[in-house]
C-alpha cells in the first residue's frame, strides 16, 4: 500500500497549478507592446484614416508573426525538454556514470527492467518497490517506478517520488508538458500563445487581405 507521504506527493503532483511557460510570458509581453502601438496609432489625429488602417494592419501582421514564432519555439522547447526529463527520470545515465564496470551495470539494469515488466498489479508493484527501497536497490526501484508510470499506478509513482524531491520536480514538469501537448485543455492553452484579437479598423477583412495591406509597397505615404 502507498505510504501517507506517497499519497501526499501524488496529490501535490496531480493537483499542482502549472506555472506559465516562457512562451506564454513572451506572448503576453508581445501583446502588451501591440496594445501600446495600437494606442499610439489611434492617438495620432493628424494621420489620414487610410494611412491609419495600413499602419494598424502592419502592426497586426507583425505581431501575429511574432506570436507564431513564439508558439513554434515553445512547441520545440517542450519536445526537447520532455525528452530530456524522461531520460533523467527513467534512464540510467547517472548510474552508468558511477559504475566501475559498464557490462555489470547494464546486466543489472536489464534484469531490473525484466522483473518490473512482470508486475501486473499496483499492489504487487507497491510491495516490490518497498522491498527494493529497503534493500537499497535504486536500479530496481527506478524500473518499478517506470512500470508504475506506464501503467498509471499513481500511488506507486508517488511513493517513489516521495523520497526524491528532484525527481518529483522533474516528473511534475514533464506532466505539465504532456498536458499541454496531449489534451484538449492543453491544446487550448498552447493555441492561446498565438491568439490576437483583430482590431475594429480591420473588421471585415480576412487574413489574406490584411497581409496584402501590410505589404511594404502599400505603406508608402
Short mmCIF file of C-alpha atoms in Angstrom, two decimals, residues 65-151:
data_model
loop_
_atom_site.label_atom_id
_atom_site.label_comp_id
_atom_site.label_asym_id
_atom_site.label_seq_id
_atom_site.Cartn_x
_atom_site.Cartn_y
_atom_site.Cartn_z
CA UNK A 65 4.16 36.66 -36.99
CA UNK A 66 5.98 37.23 -33.70
CA UNK A 67 3.36 35.27 -31.75
CA UNK A 68 3.53 32.38 -34.22
CA UNK A 69 7.30 32.25 -33.82
CA UNK A 70 6.95 32.18 -30.02
CA UNK A 71 4.36 29.40 -30.26
CA UNK A 72 6.62 27.33 -32.54
CA UNK A 73 9.60 27.91 -30.27
CA UNK A 74 7.58 26.81 -27.26
CA UNK A 75 6.50 23.61 -29.03
CA UNK A 76 10.12 22.81 -29.94
CA UNK A 77 11.33 23.58 -26.42
CA UNK A 78 8.58 21.38 -24.96
CA UNK A 79 9.61 18.45 -27.12
CA UNK A 80 13.30 18.81 -26.27
CA UNK A 81 12.66 19.32 -22.56
CA UNK A 82 10.22 16.41 -22.33
CA UNK A 83 12.72 14.04 -23.93
CA UNK A 84 15.43 15.22 -21.54
CA UNK A 85 13.19 14.87 -18.47
CA UNK A 86 12.06 11.38 -19.49
CA UNK A 87 15.68 10.30 -19.81
CA UNK A 88 16.58 11.83 -16.44
CA UNK A 89 13.61 10.18 -14.74
CA UNK A 90 13.72 6.70 -16.25
CA UNK A 91 17.12 6.38 -17.88
CA UNK A 92 20.29 5.17 -16.20
CA UNK A 93 22.95 7.58 -17.43
CA UNK A 94 23.69 8.67 -13.84
CA UNK A 95 24.02 5.06 -12.66
CA UNK A 96 26.30 4.10 -15.54
CA UNK A 97 28.48 7.17 -14.93
CA UNK A 98 29.26 5.97 -11.39
CA UNK A 99 29.57 2.27 -12.17
CA UNK A 100 33.12 0.85 -12.35
CA UNK A 101 32.02 -1.94 -14.68
CA UNK A 102 29.70 -0.96 -17.55
CA UNK A 103 28.86 -4.53 -18.53
CA UNK A 104 27.85 -5.48 -14.99
CA UNK A 105 25.58 -2.47 -14.50
CA UNK A 106 23.96 -2.97 -17.93
CA UNK A 107 23.15 -6.54 -16.93
CA UNK A 108 21.68 -5.33 -13.65
CA UNK A 109 19.55 -2.74 -15.48
CA UNK A 110 18.18 -5.31 -17.91
CA UNK A 111 17.40 -7.68 -15.05
CA UNK A 112 15.61 -4.93 -13.12
CA UNK A 113 13.57 -3.95 -16.19
CA UNK A 114 12.59 -7.57 -16.80
CA UNK A 115 11.48 -8.01 -13.19
CA UNK A 116 9.50 -4.78 -13.27
CA UNK A 117 7.79 -5.72 -16.53
CA UNK A 118 6.34 -8.84 -14.87
CA UNK A 119 4.41 -6.73 -12.35
CA UNK A 120 0.76 -6.65 -13.41
CA UNK A 121 -0.99 -5.09 -10.42
CA UNK A 122 -0.45 -1.91 -8.45
CA UNK A 123 -0.29 -3.67 -5.08
CA UNK A 124 2.41 -6.01 -6.42
CA UNK A 125 4.40 -3.01 -7.62
CA UNK A 126 3.98 -1.22 -4.29
CA UNK A 127 5.36 -4.21 -2.37
CA UNK A 128 8.19 -4.71 -4.85
CA UNK A 129 9.12 -1.04 -4.64
CA UNK A 130 9.14 -1.13 -0.84
CA UNK A 131 11.41 -4.18 -0.89
CA UNK A 132 13.76 -2.58 -3.41
CA UNK A 133 13.94 0.60 -1.37
CA UNK A 134 14.65 -1.36 1.80
CA UNK A 135 17.43 -3.24 0.05
CA UNK A 136 18.89 -0.01 -1.35
CA UNK A 137 18.43 -1.26 -4.91
CA UNK A 138 17.94 2.06 -6.69
CA UNK A 139 18.13 0.49 -10.15
CA UNK A 140 15.24 -1.87 -9.43
CA UNK A 141 13.28 0.87 -7.67
CA UNK A 142 13.53 3.07 -10.74
CA UNK A 143 12.49 0.25 -13.06
CA UNK A 144 9.44 -0.46 -10.88
CA UNK A 145 8.52 3.23 -10.74
CA UNK A 146 8.78 3.42 -14.54
CA UNK A 147 6.49 0.42 -14.88
CA UNK A 148 4.06 2.10 -12.48
CA UNK A 149 4.22 5.30 -14.50
CA UNK A 150 3.42 3.44 -17.71
CA UNK A 151 0.55 1.61 -16.03
#
